Coordinates of N, CA and C in Angstrom, one line a residue:
X35 N 21.1 3.0 -8.3 CA 20.4 1.9 -7.9 C 19.2 1.7 -8.8
X36 N 19.0 0.5 -9.3 CA 17.9 0.2 -10.2 C 16.7 -0.2 -9.4
X37 N 15.5 0.4 -9.7 CA 14.3 0.1 -9.0 C 13.5 -1.0 -9.7
X38 N 12.8 -1.7 -9.0 CA 11.9 -2.7 -9.5 C 10.5 -2.1 -9.5
X39 N 9.9 -2.1 -10.7 CA 8.5 -1.6 -10.9 C 7.6 -2.3 -9.9
X40 N 6.7 -1.6 -9.3 CA 5.7 -2.2 -8.5 C 4.6 -2.9 -9.3
X41 N 4.2 -4.0 -8.8 CA 3.2 -4.8 -9.5 C 2.1 -5.2 -8.5
X42 N 0.9 -5.5 -9.0 CA -0.3 -5.9 -8.2 C -0.7 -7.3 -8.6
X43 N -1.1 -8.0 -7.5 CA -1.7 -9.3 -7.7 C -3.0 -9.3 -6.8
X44 N -4.2 -9.4 -7.5 CA -5.4 -9.4 -6.7 C -6.2 -10.7 -6.9
X45 N -5.4 -11.8 -7.1 CA -6.1 -13.0 -7.3 C -6.6 -13.7 -6.1
X46 N -6.2 -13.3 -4.9 CA -6.7 -13.9 -3.7 C -8.0 -13.2 -3.2
X47 N -8.8 -13.9 -2.5 CA -10.1 -13.4 -2.1 C -9.9 -12.3 -1.1
X48 N -10.2 -11.1 -1.5 CA -10.1 -9.9 -0.7 C -8.7 -9.4 -0.4
X49 N -7.7 -10.1 -1.0 CA -6.3 -9.7 -0.7 C -5.7 -9.1 -2.0
X50 N -5.0 -8.0 -1.9 CA -4.2 -7.4 -2.9 C -2.8 -7.4 -2.5
X51 N -1.9 -8.1 -3.3 CA -0.5 -8.2 -3.0 C 0.3 -7.2 -3.9
X52 N 1.2 -6.5 -3.3 CA 2.0 -5.6 -4.0 C 3.5 -6.1 -4.0
X53 N 4.2 -6.1 -5.1 CA 5.6 -6.5 -5.1 C 6.3 -5.4 -5.8
X54 N 7.7 -5.4 -5.6 CA 8.5 -4.4 -6.2 C 8.8 -3.3 -5.3
X55 N 9.3 -2.1 -5.8 CA 9.6 -1.0 -4.9 C 8.5 0.0 -4.9
X56 N 8.3 0.6 -3.7 CA 7.3 1.7 -3.5 C 8.1 2.9 -3.2
X57 N 8.4 3.7 -4.2 CA 9.2 5.0 -4.0 C 8.5 6.1 -4.8
X58 N 9.0 7.3 -4.7 CA 8.5 8.4 -5.4 C 8.5 8.2 -6.9
X59 N 9.3 7.3 -7.4 CA 9.4 7.0 -8.8 C 8.3 6.0 -9.2
X60 N 7.9 5.1 -8.4 CA 7.0 4.0 -8.8 C 5.6 4.2 -8.2
X61 N 5.4 4.9 -7.1 CA 4.1 5.1 -6.5 C 3.0 5.8 -7.4
X62 N 3.4 6.9 -8.1 CA 2.3 7.6 -8.9 C 1.6 6.7 -9.9
X63 N 2.4 5.8 -10.5 CA 1.7 4.9 -11.5 C 0.9 3.8 -10.9
X64 N 1.2 3.5 -9.6 CA 0.5 2.4 -8.9 C -0.8 2.9 -8.2
X65 N -0.9 4.1 -7.9 CA -2.0 4.6 -7.1 C -3.4 4.2 -7.6
X66 N -3.7 4.6 -8.8 CA -5.1 4.3 -9.3 C -5.3 2.9 -9.5
X67 N -4.4 2.1 -10.1 CA -4.6 0.7 -10.2 C -4.8 0.0 -8.9
X68 N -4.0 0.4 -7.9 CA -4.2 -0.2 -6.5 C -5.5 0.1 -5.9
X69 N -6.0 1.4 -6.0 CA -7.3 1.7 -5.5 C -8.4 0.9 -6.2
X70 N -8.3 0.8 -7.5 CA -9.3 0.0 -8.3 C -9.2 -1.5 -7.8
X71 N -8.1 -2.0 -7.7 CA -8.0 -3.4 -7.2 C -8.5 -3.6 -5.8
X72 N -8.2 -2.7 -4.9 CA -8.6 -2.9 -3.6 C -10.2 -2.8 -3.4
X73 N -10.8 -1.9 -4.2 CA -12.2 -1.6 -4.0 C -13.1 -2.0 -5.1
X74 N -12.6 -2.9 -6.0 CA -13.4 -3.4 -7.1 C -14.6 -4.3 -6.6
X75 N -14.4 -4.9 -5.4 CA -15.4 -5.8 -4.9 C -15.8 -5.3 -3.5
X76 N -16.9 -5.7 -3.0 CA -17.4 -5.3 -1.7 C -16.7 -6.2 -0.6
X77 N -16.7 -5.8 0.6 CA -16.2 -6.6 1.7 C -14.9 -6.2 2.2
X78 N -14.4 -6.8 3.3 CA -13.2 -6.5 3.9 C -12.0 -6.7 2.9
X79 N -11.0 -5.9 3.0 CA -9.9 -6.0 2.1 C -8.6 -6.1 2.9
X80 N -7.6 -6.7 2.3 CA -6.2 -6.8 2.9 C -5.2 -6.4 1.8
X81 N -4.3 -5.5 2.3 CA -3.2 -5.0 1.4 C -2.0 -5.7 2.0
X82 N -1.4 -6.6 1.2 CA -0.2 -7.4 1.6 C 1.0 -6.8 0.9
X83 N 2.0 -6.3 1.7 CA 3.2 -5.7 1.2 C 4.4 -6.6 1.4
X84 N 4.2 -7.9 1.6 CA 5.2 -8.9 1.9 C 6.3 -9.0 0.8
X85 N 6.0 -8.7 -0.4 CA 7.0 -8.8 -1.5 C 7.5 -7.4 -2.0
X86 N 7.3 -6.4 -1.1 CA 7.8 -5.1 -1.5 C 9.3 -5.0 -1.1
X87 N 10.1 -4.4 -1.9 CA 11.5 -4.2 -1.6 C 11.7 -2.8 -1.0
X88 N 12.3 -1.9 -1.7 CA 12.6 -0.6 -1.2 C 11.3 0.3 -1.0
X89 N 11.3 1.1 0.0 CA 10.2 2.0 0.2 C 10.8 3.4 0.6
X90 N 10.0 4.4 0.4 CA 10.3 5.7 0.9 C 9.0 6.3 1.4
X91 N 9.0 7.6 1.7 CA 7.8 8.2 2.3 C 6.6 8.1 1.4
X92 N 6.8 7.9 0.1 CA 5.7 7.8 -0.9 C 4.9 6.5 -0.6
X93 N 5.6 5.5 -0.1 CA 4.8 4.3 0.3 C 3.9 4.5 1.4
X94 N 4.3 5.3 2.4 CA 3.4 5.7 3.5 C 2.3 6.6 3.0
X95 N 2.6 7.5 2.1 CA 1.5 8.3 1.5 C 0.5 7.4 0.8
X96 N 1.0 6.4 0.1 CA 0.0 5.5 -0.6 C -0.8 4.8 0.4
X97 N -0.3 4.3 1.5 CA -1.1 3.6 2.5 C -2.1 4.5 3.1
X98 N -1.8 5.8 3.3 CA -2.7 6.7 3.9 C -3.9 7.0 2.9
X99 N -3.6 7.1 1.6 CA -4.6 7.3 0.6 C -5.5 6.1 0.6
X100 N -5.0 4.9 0.7 CA -5.8 3.7 0.7 C -6.7 3.6 2.0
X101 N -6.1 4.0 3.1 CA -6.9 4.1 4.3 C -8.1 5.1 4.2
X102 N -7.7 6.2 3.7 CA -8.8 7.3 3.5 C -9.9 6.8 2.6
X103 N -9.5 6.2 1.5 CA -10.6 5.7 0.6 C -11.4 4.6 1.2
X104 N -10.8 3.7 2.0 CA -11.5 2.6 2.7 C -12.5 3.3 3.7
X105 N -12.1 4.3 4.4 CA -12.9 5.0 5.4 C -14.1 5.6 4.6
X106 N -13.8 6.2 3.5 CA -14.9 6.9 2.7 C -15.9 5.9 2.3
X107 N -15.5 4.7 1.9 CA -16.4 3.6 1.5 C -16.9 2.8 2.6
X108 N -16.5 3.0 3.8 CA -16.9 2.2 5.0 C -16.5 0.8 4.8
X109 N -15.2 0.5 4.4 CA -14.7 -0.8 4.1 C -13.5 -1.0 5.1
X110 N -13.5 -2.2 5.7 CA -12.4 -2.6 6.5 C -11.2 -2.9 5.7
X111 N -10.0 -2.3 6.0 CA -8.8 -2.5 5.2 C -7.7 -2.7 6.2
X112 N -7.0 -3.9 6.0 CA -5.9 -4.3 6.9 C -4.6 -4.3 6.1
X113 N -3.6 -3.8 6.7 CA -2.2 -3.9 6.1 C -1.5 -5.1 6.7
X114 N -0.9 -6.0 5.9 CA -0.1 -7.1 6.3 C 1.3 -7.0 5.7
X115 N 2.2 -7.5 6.5 CA 3.6 -7.6 6.1 C 4.2 -6.3 5.6
X116 N 4.0 -5.2 6.4 CA 4.6 -4.0 6.0 C 6.1 -4.1 6.1
X117 N 6.9 -3.5 5.1 CA 8.3 -3.5 5.2 C 8.8 -2.8 6.5
X118 N 9.9 -3.2 7.0 CA 10.4 -2.6 8.2 C 10.7 -1.1 8.0
X119 N 11.2 -0.7 6.9 CA 11.4 0.7 6.6 C 10.1 1.5 6.6
X120 N 9.1 0.9 6.1 CA 7.8 1.6 6.1 C 7.3 1.9 7.6
X121 N 7.5 0.9 8.4 CA 7.1 1.0 9.8 C 8.0 2.1 10.5
X122 N 9.3 2.1 10.1 CA 10.2 3.1 10.7 C 9.8 4.5 10.3
X123 N 9.4 4.7 9.0 CA 9.0 6.0 8.6 C 7.7 6.4 9.3
X124 N 6.8 5.5 9.4 CA 5.5 5.8 10.1 C 5.8 6.2 11.6
X125 N 6.6 5.5 12.2 CA 6.9 5.8 13.6 C 7.6 7.1 13.7
X126 N 8.5 7.4 12.8 CA 9.2 8.7 12.8 C 8.2 9.9 12.7
X127 N 7.2 9.7 12.0 CA 6.2 10.9 11.8 C 5.0 10.7 12.8
X128 N 5.1 9.7 13.7 CA 4.1 9.6 14.7 C 2.8 8.9 14.4
X129 N 2.8 8.1 13.3 CA 1.6 7.3 12.9 C 1.6 6.0 13.6
X130 N 0.5 5.6 14.2 CA 0.3 4.4 14.8 C -0.4 3.4 13.9
X131 N -0.3 2.1 14.1 CA -1.0 1.1 13.4 C -0.5 0.7 12.1
X132 N 0.8 1.1 11.8 CA 1.4 0.7 10.5 C 2.3 -0.5 10.7
X133 N 3.0 -0.6 11.8 CA 3.9 -1.7 12.1 C 3.3 -3.0 12.3
X134 N 4.1 -4.0 12.0 CA 3.6 -5.4 12.1 C 4.1 -6.1 13.3

C-alpha cells in the first residue's frame, strides 16, 4: 500500500489543516512542522484532520503531543474532523474527547 505524505496548510485564521496519511511512517517528519504551525501565533487554535486518509496509533500519539503542548502554552486547541479510525483507536485505549 502506497502512503500519501502528510502535508500542512495553515493559511486559515487559527486553523491548521492536515492532509495525507498519518502513520508511523509519516508522523515523525510532521511532528515539529505541525507544532510550529499550530503555535506560531497566539490565540485559540484548531487542528482540522478532514483531509487525512489512513491513520494508525501514531496519529493518536501526534494529537496527544499537540494537546500537551497546547496545555503547556495555555492555548485552547480543538480537533475537528477526526478520521473515524482515529476515533476508534482513541476509544479502544479509553481516551475521551477525540471523536467527532
